[in-house]
Short mmCIF file of C-alpha atoms in Angstrom, two decimals:
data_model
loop_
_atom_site.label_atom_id
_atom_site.label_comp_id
_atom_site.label_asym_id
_atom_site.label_seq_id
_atom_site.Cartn_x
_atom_site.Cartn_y
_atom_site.Cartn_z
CA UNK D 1 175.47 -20.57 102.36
CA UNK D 2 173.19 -17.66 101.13
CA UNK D 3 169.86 -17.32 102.83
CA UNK D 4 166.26 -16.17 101.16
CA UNK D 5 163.80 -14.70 102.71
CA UNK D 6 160.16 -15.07 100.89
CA UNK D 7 157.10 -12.46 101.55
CA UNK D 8 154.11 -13.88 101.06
CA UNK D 9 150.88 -11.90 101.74
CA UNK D 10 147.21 -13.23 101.01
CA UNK D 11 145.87 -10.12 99.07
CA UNK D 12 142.33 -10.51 99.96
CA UNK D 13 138.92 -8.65 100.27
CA UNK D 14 137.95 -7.01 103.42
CA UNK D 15 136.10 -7.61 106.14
CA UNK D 16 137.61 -10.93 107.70
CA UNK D 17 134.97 -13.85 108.45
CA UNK D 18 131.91 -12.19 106.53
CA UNK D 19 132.31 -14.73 103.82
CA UNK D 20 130.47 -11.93 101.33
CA UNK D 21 130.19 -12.72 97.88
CA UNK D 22 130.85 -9.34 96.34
CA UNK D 23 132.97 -8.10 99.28
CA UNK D 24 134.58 -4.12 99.45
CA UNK D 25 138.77 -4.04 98.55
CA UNK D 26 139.41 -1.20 100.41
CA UNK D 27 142.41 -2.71 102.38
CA UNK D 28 143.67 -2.51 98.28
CA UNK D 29 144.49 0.96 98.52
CA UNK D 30 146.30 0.97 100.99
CA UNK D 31 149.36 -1.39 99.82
CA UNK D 32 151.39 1.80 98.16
CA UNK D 33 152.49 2.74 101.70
CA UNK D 34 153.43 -1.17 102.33
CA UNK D 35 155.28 -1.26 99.50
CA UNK D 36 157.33 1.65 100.36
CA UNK D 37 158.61 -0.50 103.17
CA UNK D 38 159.80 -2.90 100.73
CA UNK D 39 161.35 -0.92 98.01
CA UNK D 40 163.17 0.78 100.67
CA UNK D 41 164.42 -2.68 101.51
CA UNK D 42 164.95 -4.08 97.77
CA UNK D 43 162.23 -6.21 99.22
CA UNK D 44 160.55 -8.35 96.87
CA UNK D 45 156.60 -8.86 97.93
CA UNK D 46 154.68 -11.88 96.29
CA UNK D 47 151.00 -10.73 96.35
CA UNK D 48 148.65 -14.04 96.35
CA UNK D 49 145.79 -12.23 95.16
CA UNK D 50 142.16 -13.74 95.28
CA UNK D 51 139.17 -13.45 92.84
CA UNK D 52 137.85 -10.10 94.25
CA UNK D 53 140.65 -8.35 93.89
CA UNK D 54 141.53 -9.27 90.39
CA UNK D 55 138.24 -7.98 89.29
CA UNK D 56 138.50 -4.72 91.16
CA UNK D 57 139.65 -2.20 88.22
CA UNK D 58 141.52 -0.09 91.19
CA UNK D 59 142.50 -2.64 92.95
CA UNK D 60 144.37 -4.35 89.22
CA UNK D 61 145.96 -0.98 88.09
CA UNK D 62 147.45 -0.30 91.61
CA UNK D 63 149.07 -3.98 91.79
CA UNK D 64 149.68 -4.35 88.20
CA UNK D 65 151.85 -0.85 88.33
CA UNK D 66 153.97 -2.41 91.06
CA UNK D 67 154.21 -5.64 89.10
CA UNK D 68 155.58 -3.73 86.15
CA UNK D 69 157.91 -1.83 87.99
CA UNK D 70 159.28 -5.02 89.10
CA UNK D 71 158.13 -4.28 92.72
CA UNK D 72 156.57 -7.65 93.21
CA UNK D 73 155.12 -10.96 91.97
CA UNK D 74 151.77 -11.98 91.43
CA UNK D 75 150.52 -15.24 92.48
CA UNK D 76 146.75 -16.83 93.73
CA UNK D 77 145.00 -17.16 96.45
CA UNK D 78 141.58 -18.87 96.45
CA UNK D 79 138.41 -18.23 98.36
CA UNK D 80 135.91 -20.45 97.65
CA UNK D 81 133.08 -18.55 98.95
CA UNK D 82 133.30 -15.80 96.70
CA UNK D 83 134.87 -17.01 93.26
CA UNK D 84 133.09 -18.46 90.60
CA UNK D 85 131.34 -20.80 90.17
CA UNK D 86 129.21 -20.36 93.49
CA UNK D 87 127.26 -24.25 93.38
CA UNK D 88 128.30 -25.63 97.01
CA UNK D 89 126.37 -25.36 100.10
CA UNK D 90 127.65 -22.61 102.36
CA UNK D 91 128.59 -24.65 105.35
CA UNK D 92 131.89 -23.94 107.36
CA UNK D 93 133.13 -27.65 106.04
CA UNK D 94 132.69 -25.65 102.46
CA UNK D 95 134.92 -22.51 103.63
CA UNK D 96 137.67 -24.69 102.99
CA UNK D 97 138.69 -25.47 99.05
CA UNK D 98 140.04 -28.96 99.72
CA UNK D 99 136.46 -30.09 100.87
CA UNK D 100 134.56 -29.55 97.84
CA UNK D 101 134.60 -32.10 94.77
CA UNK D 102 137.60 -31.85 92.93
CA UNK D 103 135.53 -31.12 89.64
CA UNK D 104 134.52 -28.04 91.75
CA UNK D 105 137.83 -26.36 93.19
CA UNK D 106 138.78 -26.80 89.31
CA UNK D 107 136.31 -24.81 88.52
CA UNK D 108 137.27 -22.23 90.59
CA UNK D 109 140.87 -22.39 90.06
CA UNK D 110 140.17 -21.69 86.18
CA UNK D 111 138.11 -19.12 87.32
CA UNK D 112 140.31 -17.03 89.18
CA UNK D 113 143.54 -17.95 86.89
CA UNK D 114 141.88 -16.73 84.01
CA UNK D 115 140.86 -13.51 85.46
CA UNK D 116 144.28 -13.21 86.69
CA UNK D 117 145.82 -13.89 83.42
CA UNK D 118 143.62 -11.65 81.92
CA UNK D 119 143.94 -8.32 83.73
CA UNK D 120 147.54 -8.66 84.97
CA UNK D 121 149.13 -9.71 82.01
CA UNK D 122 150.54 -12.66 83.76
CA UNK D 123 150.66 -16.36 84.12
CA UNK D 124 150.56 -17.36 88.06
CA UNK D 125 152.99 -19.91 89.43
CA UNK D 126 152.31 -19.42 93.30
CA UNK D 127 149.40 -20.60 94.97
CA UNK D 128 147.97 -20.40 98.54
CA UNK D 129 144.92 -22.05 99.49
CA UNK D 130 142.42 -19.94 101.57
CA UNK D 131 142.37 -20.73 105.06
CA UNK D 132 145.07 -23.07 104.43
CA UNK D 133 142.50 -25.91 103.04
CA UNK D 134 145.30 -27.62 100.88
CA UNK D 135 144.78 -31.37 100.32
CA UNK D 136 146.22 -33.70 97.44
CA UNK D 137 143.03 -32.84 95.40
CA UNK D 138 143.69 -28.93 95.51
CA UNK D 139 147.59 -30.21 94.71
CA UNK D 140 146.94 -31.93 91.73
CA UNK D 141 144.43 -28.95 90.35
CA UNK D 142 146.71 -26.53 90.49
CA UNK D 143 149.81 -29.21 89.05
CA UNK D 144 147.80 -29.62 86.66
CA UNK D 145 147.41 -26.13 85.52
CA UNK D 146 150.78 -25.21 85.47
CA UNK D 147 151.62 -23.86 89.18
CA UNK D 148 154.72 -24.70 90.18
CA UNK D 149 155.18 -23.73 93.97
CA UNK D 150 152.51 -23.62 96.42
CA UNK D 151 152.89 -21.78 100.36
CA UNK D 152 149.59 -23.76 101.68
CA UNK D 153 151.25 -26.09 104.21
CA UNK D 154 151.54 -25.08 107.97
CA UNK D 155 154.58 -26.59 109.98
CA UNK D 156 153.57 -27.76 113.57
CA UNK D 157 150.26 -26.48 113.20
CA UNK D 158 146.78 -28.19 112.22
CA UNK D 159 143.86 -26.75 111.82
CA UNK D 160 141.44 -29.93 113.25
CA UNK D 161 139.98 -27.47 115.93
CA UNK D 162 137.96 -25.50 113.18
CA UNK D 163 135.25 -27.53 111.35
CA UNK D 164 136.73 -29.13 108.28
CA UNK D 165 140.28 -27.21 108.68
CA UNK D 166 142.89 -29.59 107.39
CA UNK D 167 146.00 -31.47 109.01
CA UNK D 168 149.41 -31.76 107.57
CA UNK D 169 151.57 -33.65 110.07
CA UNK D 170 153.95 -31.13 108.99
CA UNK D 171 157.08 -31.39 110.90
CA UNK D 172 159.51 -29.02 109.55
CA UNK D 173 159.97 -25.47 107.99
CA UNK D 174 162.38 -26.77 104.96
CA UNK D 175 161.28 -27.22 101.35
CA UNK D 176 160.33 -29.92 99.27
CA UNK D 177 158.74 -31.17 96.12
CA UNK D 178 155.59 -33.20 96.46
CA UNK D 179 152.28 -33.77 94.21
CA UNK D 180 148.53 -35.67 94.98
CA UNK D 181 150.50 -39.23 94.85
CA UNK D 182 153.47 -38.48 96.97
CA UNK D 183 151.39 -36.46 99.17
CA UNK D 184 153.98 -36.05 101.43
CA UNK D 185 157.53 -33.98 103.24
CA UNK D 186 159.96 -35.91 102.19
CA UNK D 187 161.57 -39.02 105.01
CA UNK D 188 165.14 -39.83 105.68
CA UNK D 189 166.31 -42.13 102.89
CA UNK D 190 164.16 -40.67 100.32
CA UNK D 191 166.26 -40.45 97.26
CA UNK D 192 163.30 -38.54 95.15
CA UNK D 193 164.25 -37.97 91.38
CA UNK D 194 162.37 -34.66 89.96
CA UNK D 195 161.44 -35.43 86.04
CA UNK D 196 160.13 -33.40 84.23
CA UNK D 197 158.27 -29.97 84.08
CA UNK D 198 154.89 -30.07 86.19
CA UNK D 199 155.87 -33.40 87.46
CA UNK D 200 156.18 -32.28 91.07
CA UNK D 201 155.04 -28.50 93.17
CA UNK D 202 157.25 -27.22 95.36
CA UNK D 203 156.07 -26.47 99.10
CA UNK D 204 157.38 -23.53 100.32
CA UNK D 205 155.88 -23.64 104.07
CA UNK D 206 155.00 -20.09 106.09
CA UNK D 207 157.90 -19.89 108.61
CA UNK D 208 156.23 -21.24 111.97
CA UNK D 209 158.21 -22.63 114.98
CA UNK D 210 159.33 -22.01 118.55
CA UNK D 211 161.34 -19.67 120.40
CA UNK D 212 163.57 -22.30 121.87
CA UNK D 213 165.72 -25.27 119.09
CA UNK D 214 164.02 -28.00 120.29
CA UNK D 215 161.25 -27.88 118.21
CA UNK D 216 160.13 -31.21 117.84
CA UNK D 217 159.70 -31.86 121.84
CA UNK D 218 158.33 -28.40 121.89
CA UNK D 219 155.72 -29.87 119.58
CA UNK D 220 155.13 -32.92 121.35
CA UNK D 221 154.59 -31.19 124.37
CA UNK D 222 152.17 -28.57 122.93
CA UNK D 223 150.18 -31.15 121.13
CA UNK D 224 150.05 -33.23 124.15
CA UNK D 225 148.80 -30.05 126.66
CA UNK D 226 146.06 -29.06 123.91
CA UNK D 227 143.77 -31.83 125.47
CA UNK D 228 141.16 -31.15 127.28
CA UNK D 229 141.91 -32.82 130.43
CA UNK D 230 145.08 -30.28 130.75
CA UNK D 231 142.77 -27.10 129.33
CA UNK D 232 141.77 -26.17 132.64
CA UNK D 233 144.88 -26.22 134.48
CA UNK D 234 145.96 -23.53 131.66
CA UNK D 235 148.82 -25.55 131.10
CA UNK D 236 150.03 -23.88 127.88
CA UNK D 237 149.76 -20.47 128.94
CA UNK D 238 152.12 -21.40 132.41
CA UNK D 239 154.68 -22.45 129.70
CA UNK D 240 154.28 -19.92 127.08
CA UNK D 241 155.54 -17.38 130.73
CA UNK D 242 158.19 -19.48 131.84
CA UNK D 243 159.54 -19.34 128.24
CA UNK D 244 159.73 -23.50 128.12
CA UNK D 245 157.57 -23.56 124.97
CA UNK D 246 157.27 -20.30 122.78
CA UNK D 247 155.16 -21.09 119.48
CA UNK D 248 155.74 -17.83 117.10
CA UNK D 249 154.59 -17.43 113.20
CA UNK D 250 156.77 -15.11 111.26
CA UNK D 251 154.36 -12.62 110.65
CA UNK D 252 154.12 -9.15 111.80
CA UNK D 253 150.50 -9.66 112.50
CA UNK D 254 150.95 -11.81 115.61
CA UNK D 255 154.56 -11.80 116.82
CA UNK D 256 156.98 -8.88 118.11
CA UNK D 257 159.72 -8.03 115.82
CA UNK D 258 162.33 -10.04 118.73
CA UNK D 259 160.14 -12.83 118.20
CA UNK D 260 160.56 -13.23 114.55
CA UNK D 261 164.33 -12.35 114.51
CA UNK D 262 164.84 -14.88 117.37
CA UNK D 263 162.73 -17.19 115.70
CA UNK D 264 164.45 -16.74 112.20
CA UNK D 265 168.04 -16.88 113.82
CA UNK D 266 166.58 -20.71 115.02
CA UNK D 267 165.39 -21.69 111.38
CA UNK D 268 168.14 -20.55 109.50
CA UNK D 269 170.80 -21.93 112.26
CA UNK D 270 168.91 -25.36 111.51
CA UNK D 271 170.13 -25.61 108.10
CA UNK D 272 167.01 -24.47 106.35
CA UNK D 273 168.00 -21.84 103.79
CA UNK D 274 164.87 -19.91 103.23
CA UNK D 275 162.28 -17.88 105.59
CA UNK D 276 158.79 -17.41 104.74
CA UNK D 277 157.00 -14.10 106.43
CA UNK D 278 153.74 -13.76 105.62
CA UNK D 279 150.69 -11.83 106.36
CA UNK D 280 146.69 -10.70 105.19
CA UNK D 281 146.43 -7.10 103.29
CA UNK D 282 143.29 -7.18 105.01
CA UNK D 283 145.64 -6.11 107.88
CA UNK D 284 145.71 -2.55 106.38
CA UNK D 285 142.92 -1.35 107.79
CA UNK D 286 141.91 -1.20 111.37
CA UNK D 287 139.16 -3.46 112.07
CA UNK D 288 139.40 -6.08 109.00
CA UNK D 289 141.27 -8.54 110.39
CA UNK D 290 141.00 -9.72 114.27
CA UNK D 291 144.98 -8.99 114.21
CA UNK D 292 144.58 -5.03 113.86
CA UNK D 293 142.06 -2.89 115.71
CA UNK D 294 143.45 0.73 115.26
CA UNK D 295 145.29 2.62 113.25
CA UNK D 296 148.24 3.09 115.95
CA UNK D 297 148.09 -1.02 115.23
CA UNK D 298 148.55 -0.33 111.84
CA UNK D 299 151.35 1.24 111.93
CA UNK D 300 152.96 -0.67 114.56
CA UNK D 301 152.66 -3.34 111.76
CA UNK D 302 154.70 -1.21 109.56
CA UNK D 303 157.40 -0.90 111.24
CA UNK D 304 158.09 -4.16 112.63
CA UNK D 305 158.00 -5.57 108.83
CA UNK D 306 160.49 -2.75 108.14
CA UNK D 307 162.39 -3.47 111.60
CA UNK D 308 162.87 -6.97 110.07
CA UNK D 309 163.92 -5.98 106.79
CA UNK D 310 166.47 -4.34 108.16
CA UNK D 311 167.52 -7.54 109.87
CA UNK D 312 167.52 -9.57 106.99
CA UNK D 313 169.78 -6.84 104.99
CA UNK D 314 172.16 -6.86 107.95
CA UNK D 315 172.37 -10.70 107.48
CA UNK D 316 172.55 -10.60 104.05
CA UNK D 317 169.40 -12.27 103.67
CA UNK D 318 167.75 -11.88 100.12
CA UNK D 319 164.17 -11.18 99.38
CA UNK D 320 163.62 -13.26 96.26
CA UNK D 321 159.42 -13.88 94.64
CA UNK D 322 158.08 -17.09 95.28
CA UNK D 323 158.32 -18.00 91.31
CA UNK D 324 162.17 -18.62 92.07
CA UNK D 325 161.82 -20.33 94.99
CA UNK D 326 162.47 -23.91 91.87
CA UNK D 327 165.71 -22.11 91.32
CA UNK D 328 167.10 -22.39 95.16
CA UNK D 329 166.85 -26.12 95.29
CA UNK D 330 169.09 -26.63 92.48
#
């Protein structure tokens, strides 16, 4: 069976929680020396990139160079504080796209897929929400206006302890098709017929899981130590040392390069195909995000992401852009 591996990375303004509306790109410039990791790899990058940086001239030529290169896809990424048009309260409930009216995220959505359209040359397929704040009404927006995969959906993590952050009940790391009336991963039984063109997205979830193959009573047991009555005895953190529950995100951000291989090796020996790494340019540049504080962090960053791509060569696993992630479920 021939595995994928997807890189997703949430091309973004800097300067992580300001919530600016005309925000600085610098972290822009720096994605030539990222994606000399990847074409050293045959990598394949999709860059979900938001509203300020498909208005930044620099920021358009650098990425649209790579783009016509073939280095990478293009795809969106929306941040509702600081794309067009700006008419909701700024609250922290409003942070999140999937709490505004759906007339509203629209709005936006045409907004920043016009812009993208516009000064990339191409039409987006890919979506992820911002902050993860995917609901049906953000699915059937984007359905509607022709995206055909979206990477919004977090498996065995919500997002309920931040005001307004959204829950999936998301129990697994596979793919599956889905839109705002089957709202939905698909149950045992299901015998789903896809019909035509637009009909359904395709979730193609950030790879998330545990260190040890019982993830499911690893997930029970985390969810049912994150209550308060167990916070004190630091419950989670005595089994996060023993190694009895390990909770890891494929991203170089957060996790040690054994980590993701270990975790990867767990997915894959599941019988899901595909992995999902995924990360924040903001990253960059020391500082932006709360993962990186100095440039030694930086480039630690570097070369775990090329650490794993040598991995994923070594396994034969193929970096393939999100577009085609429609053509592996055939």
């Amino acid at each position: 069976m021939q595995r994928y591996l997807f890189i997703t990375i949430d091309t973004e303004e800097d300067d992580w929680g300001e919530y600016n509306a005309r925000p600085s790109v610098e972290n822009i410039y720096r994605i030539p020396r990222l994606q000399e990791v990847f074409d050293r790899h045959a990598a394949i990058p999709t860059y979900l990139i938001n509203y300020p940086v498909a208005t930044d001239p620099g920021s358009v030529k650098l990425l649209r160079g790579i783009h016509e290169r073939g280095g990478c896809e293009i795809g969106s990424h929306l941040h509702p504080w600081n794309t067009p048009p700006l008419e909701e309260e700024r609250t922290p409930r409003n942070l999140y796209m999937h709490n505004l009216p759906v007339e509203l995220i629209r709005k936006k959505m045409e907004t920043l897929h016009g812009v993208i359209r516009k000064n990339f040359g191409v039409e987006p397929v890919s979506f992820r929400a911002g902050r993860w704040g995917f609901d049906r009404n953000v699915a059937g927006v984007i359905r509607s206006m022709g995206y055909r995969v979206d990477t919004s959906m977090t498996p065995f993590f919500e997002w309920d302890d931040y005001e307004g952050g959204p829950v999936f009940g998301l129990k697994s790391n596979g793919m599956f098709y889905f839109n705002e009336t089957e709202y939905r991963p698909p149950r045992k039984g299901d015998s789903r017929r896809i019909g035509g063109t637009g009909d359904y997205l395709l979730q193609v979830p950030p790879t998330m899981g545990f260190l040890q193959p019982y993830f499911r009573f690893a997930d029970l047991l985390r969810n049912s130590f994150r209550k308060k009555v167990f916070s004190r005895f630091r419950v989670l953190g005595m089994m996060e040392k023993l190694g009895i529950m390990n909770f890891r995100w494929l991203s170089p951000e957060n996790s040690f390069v054994e980590d993701m291989i270990a975790l990867s090796r767990i997915v894959l020996r599941k019988g899901v195909p595909f992995l999902n790494m995924f990360f924040h340019s903001t990253s960059l540049v020391p500082g932006r995000s709360p993962f990186i504080k100095t440039e030694a962090d930086v480039e630690e960053m570097l070369r775990k992401i090329d650490a794993y791509l040598q991995f994923a060569n070594r396994e034969d696993i193929q970096s393939v852009g999100l577009s085609g992630a429609g053509e592996l479920m055939r």
